[in-house]
mmCIF file of C-alpha atoms in Angstrom:
data_model
loop_
_atom_site.group_PDB
_atom_site.id
_atom_site.type_symbol
_atom_site.label_atom_id
_atom_site.label_comp_id
_atom_site.label_asym_id
_atom_site.label_seq_id
_atom_site.Cartn_x
_atom_site.Cartn_y
_atom_site.Cartn_z
ATOM 1 C CA UNK A 1 -27.673 -10.444 -23.089
ATOM 2 C CA UNK A 2 -26.401 -8.860 -19.868
ATOM 3 C CA UNK A 3 -27.235 -5.296 -18.869
ATOM 4 C CA UNK A 4 -24.691 -2.549 -19.688
ATOM 5 C CA UNK A 5 -21.787 -2.418 -17.222
ATOM 6 C CA UNK A 6 -23.157 -5.286 -15.140
ATOM 7 C CA UNK A 7 -19.593 -6.656 -15.131
ATOM 8 C CA UNK A 8 -18.289 -3.846 -12.886
ATOM 9 C CA UNK A 9 -19.774 -3.830 -9.407
ATOM 10 C CA UNK A 10 -18.982 -1.393 -6.561
ATOM 11 C CA UNK A 11 -18.945 -3.166 -3.205
ATOM 12 C CA UNK A 12 -18.281 -1.600 0.229
ATOM 13 C CA UNK A 13 -14.681 -2.898 0.286
ATOM 14 C CA UNK A 14 -13.729 -2.186 -3.349
ATOM 15 C CA UNK A 15 -14.737 -2.355 -6.989
ATOM 16 C CA UNK A 16 -15.402 -5.927 -8.155
ATOM 17 C CA UNK A 17 -14.543 -6.802 -11.760
ATOM 18 C CA UNK A 18 -16.959 -9.706 -12.029
ATOM 19 C CA UNK A 19 -15.816 -11.678 -15.139
ATOM 20 C CA UNK A 20 -12.199 -11.591 -13.945
ATOM 21 C CA UNK A 21 -13.161 -12.168 -10.301
ATOM 22 C CA UNK A 22 -10.668 -9.516 -9.244
ATOM 23 C CA UNK A 23 -10.897 -6.325 -7.232
ATOM 24 C CA UNK A 24 -9.592 -2.775 -7.594
ATOM 25 C CA UNK A 25 -8.065 -1.336 -4.390
ATOM 26 C CA UNK A 26 -9.871 -3.807 -2.114
ATOM 27 C CA UNK A 27 -9.933 -3.116 1.598
ATOM 28 C CA UNK A 28 -9.552 -6.781 2.461
ATOM 29 C CA UNK A 29 -7.317 -9.606 1.212
ATOM 30 C CA UNK A 30 -8.510 -11.160 -2.061
ATOM 31 C CA UNK A 31 -7.242 -13.673 -4.611
ATOM 32 C CA UNK A 32 -6.395 -11.054 -7.251
ATOM 33 C CA UNK A 33 -6.110 -7.278 -6.662
ATOM 34 C CA UNK A 34 -5.481 -4.420 -9.068
ATOM 35 C CA UNK A 35 -3.899 -1.624 -7.028
ATOM 36 C CA UNK A 36 -3.802 2.024 -8.117
ATOM 37 C CA UNK A 37 -1.086 3.198 -5.696
ATOM 38 C CA UNK A 38 0.664 2.459 -2.425
ATOM 39 C CA UNK A 39 -1.239 4.487 0.183
ATOM 40 C CA UNK A 40 -2.750 2.357 2.924
ATOM 41 C CA UNK A 41 -6.384 3.190 2.116
ATOM 42 C CA UNK A 42 -5.861 1.700 -1.364
ATOM 43 C CA UNK A 43 -3.119 -0.898 -0.888
ATOM 44 C CA UNK A 44 -2.609 -3.661 1.646
ATOM 45 C CA UNK A 45 -0.796 -6.938 2.018
ATOM 46 C CA UNK A 46 -2.301 -10.414 1.981
ATOM 47 C CA UNK A 47 -3.543 -10.698 -1.608
ATOM 48 C CA UNK A 48 -2.654 -13.897 -3.446
ATOM 49 C CA UNK A 49 -1.774 -11.775 -6.494
ATOM 50 C CA UNK A 50 -1.202 -8.029 -6.690
ATOM 51 C CA UNK A 51 -1.216 -6.325 -10.097
ATOM 52 C CA UNK A 52 0.230 -2.810 -10.138
ATOM 53 C CA UNK A 53 2.951 -0.646 -11.651
ATOM 54 C CA UNK A 54 6.541 -1.670 -10.824
ATOM 55 C CA UNK A 55 6.927 1.413 -8.620
ATOM 56 C CA UNK A 56 3.753 0.661 -6.653
ATOM 57 C CA UNK A 57 4.868 -2.944 -6.185
ATOM 58 C CA UNK A 58 8.220 -1.696 -4.845
ATOM 59 C CA UNK A 59 6.395 0.569 -2.403
ATOM 60 C CA UNK A 60 4.135 -2.303 -1.333
ATOM 61 C CA UNK A 61 7.134 -4.601 -0.884
ATOM 62 C CA UNK A 62 8.637 -2.002 1.452
ATOM 63 C CA UNK A 63 5.456 -1.262 3.376
ATOM 64 C CA UNK A 64 3.481 -4.517 3.304
ATOM 65 C CA UNK A 65 6.005 -7.188 2.214
ATOM 66 C CA UNK A 66 3.961 -7.848 -0.936
ATOM 67 C CA UNK A 67 5.852 -10.130 -3.332
ATOM 68 C CA UNK A 68 8.710 -10.619 -0.836
ATOM 69 C CA UNK A 69 10.120 -13.972 0.196
ATOM 70 C CA UNK A 70 9.215 -15.170 3.677
ATOM 71 C CA UNK A 71 11.618 -16.764 6.154
ATOM 72 C CA UNK A 72 11.469 -20.125 4.388
ATOM 73 C CA UNK A 73 12.295 -18.616 1.002
ATOM 74 C CA UNK A 74 8.728 -18.983 -0.264
ATOM 75 C CA UNK A 75 6.856 -16.219 -2.097
ATOM 76 C CA UNK A 76 3.480 -16.102 -0.300
ATOM 77 C CA UNK A 77 2.053 -13.501 -2.664
ATOM 78 C CA UNK A 78 2.559 -12.995 -6.388
ATOM 79 C CA UNK A 79 3.443 -9.527 -7.684
ATOM 80 C CA UNK A 80 2.591 -8.822 -11.330
ATOM 81 C CA UNK A 81 4.095 -5.587 -12.705
ATOM 82 C CA UNK A 82 2.313 -3.600 -15.410
ATOM 83 C CA UNK A 83 4.079 -0.616 -16.990
ATOM 84 C CA UNK A 84 2.270 2.583 -17.911
ATOM 85 C CA UNK A 85 0.497 2.113 -21.227
ATOM 86 C CA UNK A 86 0.731 -1.674 -21.049
ATOM 87 C CA UNK A 87 -2.464 -3.710 -21.430
ATOM 88 C CA UNK A 88 -2.884 -7.098 -19.804
ATOM 89 C CA UNK A 89 -5.650 -9.626 -20.388
ATOM 90 C CA UNK A 90 -7.484 -10.709 -17.247
ATOM 91 C CA UNK A 91 -9.720 -13.780 -16.974
ATOM 92 C CA UNK A 92 -13.178 -13.410 -18.455
ATOM 93 C CA UNK A 93 -12.031 -11.309 -21.396
ATOM 94 C CA UNK A 94 -11.294 -8.137 -19.442
ATOM 95 C CA UNK A 95 -8.397 -5.918 -20.545
ATOM 96 C CA UNK A 96 -6.655 -3.688 -17.986
ATOM 97 C CA UNK A 97 -4.391 -0.772 -18.903
ATOM 98 C CA UNK A 98 -2.469 1.279 -16.349
ATOM 99 C CA UNK A 99 -2.255 5.025 -17.051
ATOM 100 C CA UNK A 100 -0.454 7.737 -14.978
ATOM 101 C CA UNK A 101 -2.562 9.396 -12.266
ATOM 102 C CA UNK A 102 -0.076 12.041 -11.111
ATOM 103 C CA UNK A 103 -0.724 11.348 -7.416
ATOM 104 C CA UNK A 104 2.526 9.767 -6.130
ATOM 105 C CA UNK A 105 5.331 7.632 -7.555
ATOM 106 C CA UNK A 106 3.798 4.742 -9.519
ATOM 107 C CA UNK A 107 0.206 5.892 -9.086
ATOM 108 C CA UNK A 108 -2.099 4.795 -11.895
ATOM 109 C CA UNK A 109 -5.574 5.078 -13.224
ATOM 110 C CA UNK A 110 -6.849 1.706 -14.379
ATOM 111 C CA UNK A 111 -8.722 1.470 -17.670
ATOM 112 C CA UNK A 112 -10.886 -1.647 -17.814
ATOM 113 C CA UNK A 113 -12.370 -2.780 -21.137
ATOM 114 C CA UNK A 114 -14.951 -5.519 -21.593
ATOM 115 C CA UNK A 115 -17.718 -6.202 -24.113
ATOM 116 C CA UNK A 116 -17.018 -2.908 -25.891
ATOM 117 C CA UNK A 117 -17.401 -0.897 -22.665
ATOM 118 C CA UNK A 118 -14.688 1.258 -21.063
ATOM 119 C CA UNK A 119 -14.386 2.066 -17.338
ATOM 120 C CA UNK A 120 -11.642 4.218 -15.799
ATOM 121 C CA UNK A 121 -10.916 3.995 -12.068
ATOM 122 C CA UNK A 122 -8.732 6.945 -11.094
ATOM 123 C CA UNK A 123 -7.616 5.960 -7.617
ATOM 124 C CA UNK A 124 -6.263 9.252 -6.241
ATOM 125 C CA UNK A 125 -5.001 11.837 -8.716
ATOM 126 C CA UNK A 126 -3.890 15.412 -9.227
ATOM 127 C CA UNK A 127 -3.461 17.643 -12.272
ATOM 128 C CA UNK A 128 -0.548 19.813 -11.051
ATOM 129 C CA UNK A 129 3.002 19.180 -12.261
ATOM 130 C CA UNK A 130 5.032 17.090 -9.812
ATOM 131 C CA UNK A 131 8.745 16.307 -10.308
ATOM 132 C CA UNK A 132 8.385 13.017 -8.424
ATOM 133 C CA UNK A 133 5.814 11.235 -10.603
ATOM 134 C CA UNK A 134 4.406 10.912 -14.106
ATOM 135 C CA UNK A 135 1.635 13.420 -14.944
ATOM 136 C CA UNK A 136 -2.061 12.566 -15.130
ATOM 137 C CA UNK A 137 -3.376 11.539 -18.538
ATOM 138 C CA UNK A 138 -6.961 12.072 -19.691
ATOM 139 C CA UNK A 139 -8.521 8.806 -20.871
ATOM 140 C CA UNK A 140 -11.942 8.908 -22.585
ATOM 141 C CA UNK A 141 -14.343 6.312 -21.214
ATOM 142 C CA UNK A 142 -17.972 5.392 -20.668
ATOM 143 C CA UNK A 143 -17.834 5.298 -16.856
ATOM 144 C CA UNK A 144 -15.392 7.491 -14.935
ATOM 145 C CA UNK A 145 -14.877 6.491 -11.285
ATOM 146 C CA UNK A 146 -13.308 9.541 -9.661
ATOM 147 C CA UNK A 147 -12.116 10.403 -6.194
ATOM 148 C CA UNK A 148 -13.494 13.545 -4.522
ATOM 149 C CA UNK A 149 -11.186 14.120 -1.548
ATOM 150 C CA UNK A 150 -11.335 17.887 -2.045
ATOM 151 C CA UNK A 151 -14.723 17.922 -3.743
ATOM 152 C CA UNK A 152 -15.967 21.235 -2.371
ATOM 153 C CA UNK A 153 -15.723 24.635 -4.110
ATOM 154 C CA UNK A 154 -13.785 26.094 -1.157
ATOM 155 C CA UNK A 155 -10.817 23.884 -2.030
ATOM 156 C CA UNK A 156 -8.642 25.620 -4.613
ATOM 157 C CA UNK A 157 -4.958 24.785 -4.231
ATOM 158 C CA UNK A 158 -2.488 27.663 -4.701
ATOM 159 C CA UNK A 159 0.568 27.340 -6.972
ATOM 160 C CA UNK A 160 3.184 25.256 -5.177
ATOM 161 C CA UNK A 161 5.793 27.923 -5.950
ATOM 162 C CA UNK A 162 3.929 30.268 -3.587
ATOM 163 C CA UNK A 163 3.977 27.708 -0.782
ATOM 164 C CA UNK A 164 7.696 26.997 -1.312
ATOM 165 C CA UNK A 165 8.278 30.751 -1.149
ATOM 166 C CA UNK A 166 6.534 30.906 2.234
ATOM 167 C CA UNK A 167 8.648 28.029 3.507
ATOM 168 C CA UNK A 168 11.955 29.536 2.374
ATOM 169 C CA UNK A 169 10.983 32.973 3.731
ATOM 170 C CA UNK A 170 10.272 31.409 7.137
ATOM 171 C CA UNK A 171 13.639 29.650 7.005
ATOM 172 C CA UNK A 172 15.502 32.876 6.259
ATOM 173 C CA UNK A 173 13.677 34.559 9.122
ATOM 174 C CA UNK A 174 14.786 31.883 11.609
ATOM 175 C CA UNK A 175 18.545 31.468 10.992
ATOM 176 C CA UNK A 176 19.261 30.203 14.513
ATOM 177 C CA UNK A 177 16.476 27.655 14.434
ATOM 178 C CA UNK A 178 14.883 25.410 11.809
ATOM 179 C CA UNK A 179 11.612 24.834 10.018
ATOM 180 C CA UNK A 180 10.019 21.483 10.826
ATOM 181 C CA UNK A 181 7.707 20.368 8.022
ATOM 182 C CA UNK A 182 5.128 17.680 8.672
ATOM 183 C CA UNK A 183 4.512 15.701 5.487
ATOM 184 C CA UNK A 184 2.933 12.350 4.642
ATOM 185 C CA UNK A 185 5.724 9.771 4.380
ATOM 186 C CA UNK A 186 4.755 8.469 0.937
ATOM 187 C CA UNK A 187 4.575 11.087 -1.779
ATOM 188 C CA UNK A 188 4.187 14.374 0.062
ATOM 189 C CA UNK A 189 7.591 14.346 1.768
ATOM 190 C CA UNK A 190 9.411 13.556 -1.472
ATOM 191 C CA UNK A 191 7.451 16.153 -3.415
ATOM 192 C CA UNK A 192 8.230 18.881 -0.872
ATOM 193 C CA UNK A 193 11.931 18.018 -1.012
ATOM 194 C CA UNK A 194 11.991 17.922 -4.826
ATOM 195 C CA UNK A 195 10.132 21.236 -5.063
ATOM 196 C CA UNK A 196 12.576 22.824 -2.610
ATOM 197 C CA UNK A 197 15.410 21.693 -4.865
ATOM 198 C CA UNK A 198 13.602 23.148 -7.886
ATOM 199 C CA UNK A 199 13.282 26.437 -5.995
ATOM 200 C CA UNK A 200 17.062 26.540 -5.570
ATOM 201 C CA UNK A 201 17.402 25.226 -2.005
ATOM 202 C CA UNK A 202 20.399 22.888 -2.241
ATOM 203 C CA UNK A 203 21.365 22.818 1.465
ATOM 204 C CA UNK A 204 21.136 19.531 3.382
ATOM 205 C CA UNK A 205 17.599 18.604 4.381
ATOM 206 C CA UNK A 206 17.219 16.611 7.575
ATOM 207 C CA UNK A 207 14.853 13.658 7.903
ATOM 208 C CA UNK A 208 13.016 11.887 10.668
ATOM 209 C CA UNK A 209 14.115 8.242 10.587
ATOM 210 C CA UNK A 210 10.665 7.102 9.427
ATOM 211 C CA UNK A 211 11.202 8.995 6.151
ATOM 212 C CA UNK A 212 14.520 7.502 5.096
ATOM 213 C CA UNK A 213 13.552 4.225 3.397
ATOM 214 C CA UNK A 214 10.809 5.760 1.250
ATOM 215 C CA UNK A 215 13.049 8.642 0.194
ATOM 216 C CA UNK A 216 15.755 6.142 -0.802
ATOM 217 C CA UNK A 217 13.197 4.127 -2.774
ATOM 218 C CA UNK A 218 12.241 7.272 -4.704
ATOM 219 C CA UNK A 219 15.907 7.894 -5.464
ATOM 220 C CA UNK A 220 16.292 4.305 -6.671
ATOM 221 C CA UNK A 221 13.499 5.057 -9.152
ATOM 222 C CA UNK A 222 15.242 8.117 -10.560
ATOM 223 C CA UNK A 223 13.837 10.917 -8.388
ATOM 224 C CA UNK A 224 16.724 13.190 -7.305
ATOM 225 C CA UNK A 225 16.288 14.518 -3.763
ATOM 226 C CA UNK A 226 19.735 15.949 -3.094
ATOM 227 C CA UNK A 227 21.628 15.883 0.209
ATOM 228 C CA UNK A 228 19.431 14.143 2.802
ATOM 229 C CA UNK A 229 20.622 13.545 6.352
ATOM 230 C CA UNK A 230 19.094 11.855 9.383
ATOM 231 C CA UNK A 231 18.309 14.012 12.397
ATOM 232 C CA UNK A 232 19.507 11.187 14.638
ATOM 233 C CA UNK A 233 23.019 11.444 13.180
ATOM 234 C CA UNK A 234 23.503 15.134 13.962
ATOM 235 C CA UNK A 235 23.725 17.559 16.876
ATOM 236 C CA UNK A 236 21.202 20.332 17.404
ATOM 237 C CA UNK A 237 23.626 23.086 16.405
ATOM 238 C CA UNK A 238 24.330 21.405 13.057
ATOM 239 C CA UNK A 239 20.685 21.771 12.080
ATOM 240 C CA UNK A 240 20.372 25.511 12.676
ATOM 241 C CA UNK A 241 19.121 27.292 9.567
ATOM 242 C CA UNK A 242 17.860 24.021 8.065
ATOM 243 C CA UNK A 243 14.632 22.384 6.928
ATOM 244 C CA UNK A 244 13.585 19.197 8.693
ATOM 245 C CA UNK A 245 10.949 16.844 7.257
ATOM 246 C CA UNK A 246 9.036 14.485 9.541
ATOM 247 C CA UNK A 247 5.729 12.599 9.696
ATOM 248 C CA UNK A 248 2.841 14.786 10.902
ATOM 249 C CA UNK A 249 2.675 12.703 14.094
ATOM 250 C CA UNK A 250 6.164 13.906 15.051
ATOM 251 C CA UNK A 251 5.359 17.638 14.947
ATOM 252 C CA UNK A 252 4.394 17.846 18.604
ATOM 253 C CA UNK A 253 6.168 14.699 19.739
ATOM 254 C CA UNK A 254 9.066 14.472 22.178
ATOM 255 C CA UNK A 255 11.263 13.720 19.178
ATOM 256 C CA UNK A 256 11.023 17.359 18.048
ATOM 257 C CA UNK A 257 12.780 18.563 21.212
ATOM 258 C CA UNK A 258 16.133 17.597 19.719
ATOM 259 C CA UNK A 259 15.701 20.305 17.062
ATOM 260 C CA UNK A 260 16.848 23.929 17.367
ATOM 261 C CA UNK A 261 13.948 26.403 17.889
ATOM 262 C CA UNK A 262 11.592 24.961 15.304
ATOM 263 C CA UNK A 263 8.904 26.771 13.362
ATOM 264 C CA UNK A 264 6.232 24.130 12.861
ATOM 265 C CA UNK A 265 4.873 23.773 9.328
ATOM 266 C CA UNK A 266 2.499 21.280 7.738
ATOM 267 C CA UNK A 267 2.196 20.429 4.039
ATOM 268 C CA UNK A 268 -1.352 19.343 3.267
ATOM 269 C CA UNK A 269 -4.361 20.341 1.237
ATOM 270 C CA UNK A 270 -6.240 20.376 4.543
ATOM 271 C CA UNK A 271 -4.224 23.402 5.630
ATOM 272 C CA UNK A 272 -6.759 25.423 3.649
ATOM 273 C CA UNK A 273 -9.003 24.803 6.692
ATOM 274 C CA UNK A 274 -7.677 27.072 9.447
ATOM 275 C CA UNK A 275 -9.240 25.012 12.203
ATOM 276 C CA UNK A 276 -7.183 21.979 11.154
ATOM 277 C CA UNK A 277 -3.984 24.023 11.343
ATOM 278 C CA UNK A 278 -4.897 25.294 14.811
ATOM 279 C CA UNK A 279 -5.771 21.800 16.023
ATOM 280 C CA UNK A 280 -2.267 20.605 15.121
ATOM 281 C CA UNK A 281 -0.525 23.718 16.503
ATOM 282 C CA UNK A 282 0.806 24.501 13.027
ATOM 283 C CA UNK A 283 2.473 27.903 12.792
ATOM 284 C CA UNK A 284 3.088 27.768 9.035
ATOM 285 C CA UNK A 285 0.268 26.077 7.080
ATOM 286 C CA UNK A 286 1.420 25.055 3.591
ATOM 287 C CA UNK A 287 -1.464 24.270 1.239
ATOM 288 C CA UNK A 288 0.212 21.530 -0.791
ATOM 289 C CA UNK A 289 -2.000 18.703 -1.993
ATOM 290 C CA UNK A 290 -1.461 15.539 -3.991
ATOM 291 C CA UNK A 291 -5.164 15.451 -4.871
ATOM 292 C CA UNK A 292 -7.163 17.388 -7.447
ATOM 293 C CA UNK A 293 -8.922 20.471 -6.112
ATOM 294 C CA UNK A 294 -12.521 21.392 -6.952
ATOM 295 C CA UNK A 295 -11.720 23.103 -10.245
ATOM 296 C CA UNK A 296 -9.468 20.234 -11.336
ATOM 297 C CA UNK A 297 -12.101 17.628 -10.474
ATOM 298 C CA UNK A 298 -14.779 19.369 -12.512
ATOM 299 C CA UNK A 299 -12.398 20.176 -15.387
ATOM 300 C CA UNK A 300 -11.286 16.543 -15.522
ATOM 301 C CA UNK A 301 -14.858 15.280 -15.753
ATOM 302 C CA UNK A 302 -15.489 17.735 -18.589
ATOM 303 C CA UNK A 303 -12.348 16.601 -20.412
ATOM 304 C CA UNK A 304 -12.993 12.878 -19.963
ATOM 305 C CA UNK A 305 -16.667 13.436 -20.887
ATOM 306 C CA UNK A 306 -17.982 10.072 -19.665
ATOM 307 C CA UNK A 307 -21.517 8.828 -20.126
ATOM 308 C CA UNK A 308 -21.662 8.412 -16.350
ATOM 309 C CA UNK A 309 -19.500 9.515 -13.396
ATOM 310 C CA UNK A 310 -19.188 7.477 -10.220
ATOM 311 C CA UNK A 311 -17.857 9.416 -7.242
ATOM 312 C CA UNK A 312 -16.016 8.093 -4.221
ATOM 313 C CA UNK A 313 -13.489 8.913 -1.512
ATOM 314 C CA UNK A 314 -14.417 12.295 -0.123
ATOM 315 C CA UNK A 315 -16.991 15.033 -0.600
ATOM 316 C CA UNK A 316 -19.267 13.074 -2.879
ATOM 317 C CA UNK A 317 -22.452 15.119 -2.479
ATOM 318 C CA UNK A 318 -21.164 18.421 -3.882
ATOM 319 C CA UNK A 319 -19.580 16.837 -6.946
ATOM 320 C CA UNK A 320 -22.702 14.736 -7.493
ATOM 321 C CA UNK A 321 -24.810 17.913 -7.411
ATOM 322 C CA UNK A 322 -22.428 19.635 -9.860
ATOM 323 C CA UNK A 323 -22.858 16.744 -12.275
ATOM 324 C CA UNK A 324 -26.630 16.848 -11.945
ATOM 325 C CA UNK A 325 -26.749 20.598 -12.606
ATOM 326 C CA UNK A 326 -24.662 20.015 -15.728
ATOM 327 C CA UNK A 327 -27.031 17.294 -16.955
ATOM 328 C CA UNK A 328 -24.371 14.628 -16.352
ATOM 329 C CA UNK A 329 -25.385 11.214 -15.093
ATOM 330 C CA UNK A 330 -23.653 10.460 -11.804
ATOM 331 C CA UNK A 331 -23.846 8.383 -8.653
ATOM 332 C CA UNK A 332 -22.029 8.324 -5.333
ATOM 333 C CA UNK A 333 -20.335 5.135 -4.162
ATOM 334 C CA UNK A 334 -20.082 4.182 -0.498
ATOM 335 C CA UNK A 335 -16.707 2.472 -0.292
ATOM 336 C CA UNK A 336 -15.402 1.767 3.193
ATOM 337 C CA UNK A 337 -11.889 2.523 4.377
ATOM 338 C CA UNK A 338 -11.382 5.641 2.225
ATOM 339 C CA UNK A 339 -10.095 7.980 4.893
ATOM 340 C CA UNK A 340 -8.763 11.535 4.993
ATOM 341 C CA UNK A 341 -5.023 10.975 4.935
ATOM 342 C CA UNK A 342 -2.626 13.760 5.879
ATOM 343 C CA UNK A 343 -2.500 14.397 2.118
#
């Protein structure tokens, strides 16, 4: 008889589901990959088969050409969609169920069941309401594999309504200029736009060209973003008194010179760290994160109440210590390629 949970094996480049010979969020091309969401430190092209939610597969088709015909009309990689709540049987008698993670459009936790044992791999997740994606669901399990991007007690994210208020106040105070918001192209940009709409800002919002395709994909999946216009299609004077959304790399780029007197903002959980804001010459730090903060990480572990917690992707040591002090079994995983994104 095999040892408990010997069928699930963390490796440096991903979590190996041994009986099914498949991988969760592998950092290299494999025969069969289960993918939690479309960010580049979890998803990549080149797998023979990619299993993910329909929304994640659409994002991967856009970003990595996964499941897209090549020039000869062949389909070099197979894309297998799994809806939220749907369970599929993998080789070796492993069942996989995809459950909302609340991180970005299509993001999922993956519940794996084998030999009476239950393992949940969260990918990235958050607990705050987000109009652009399905909310996180608590799934009881034996082993809970959680991210810890903001796994330090100093990270407590403020209500997003407060950050939207700061943004709109800055806009009103700069009627002859604009506010340029740096936001990660997948997830963060669309959330900022949707939250602005929820706050009553219905004016046109201008986009850097790199944002357009992902915003349109969100709209195709039922996320209303309102009147979006490309900066490249408009004159400087037309953008006075407006909000402009661009990748963080464009904040101090030559591209920004085409904008009218811009106040530079950045939407990221890392804006809690003043030094990071200063390093990027950010005038208006907006603490908006698509990851769980410290309190949400610890609350989630309490709610899931696993027999053991495995911690990855971030500040593993502090969360590991918190588990130990609470008499919870835990271990830190050393997965490669889990980087601090612009959140």
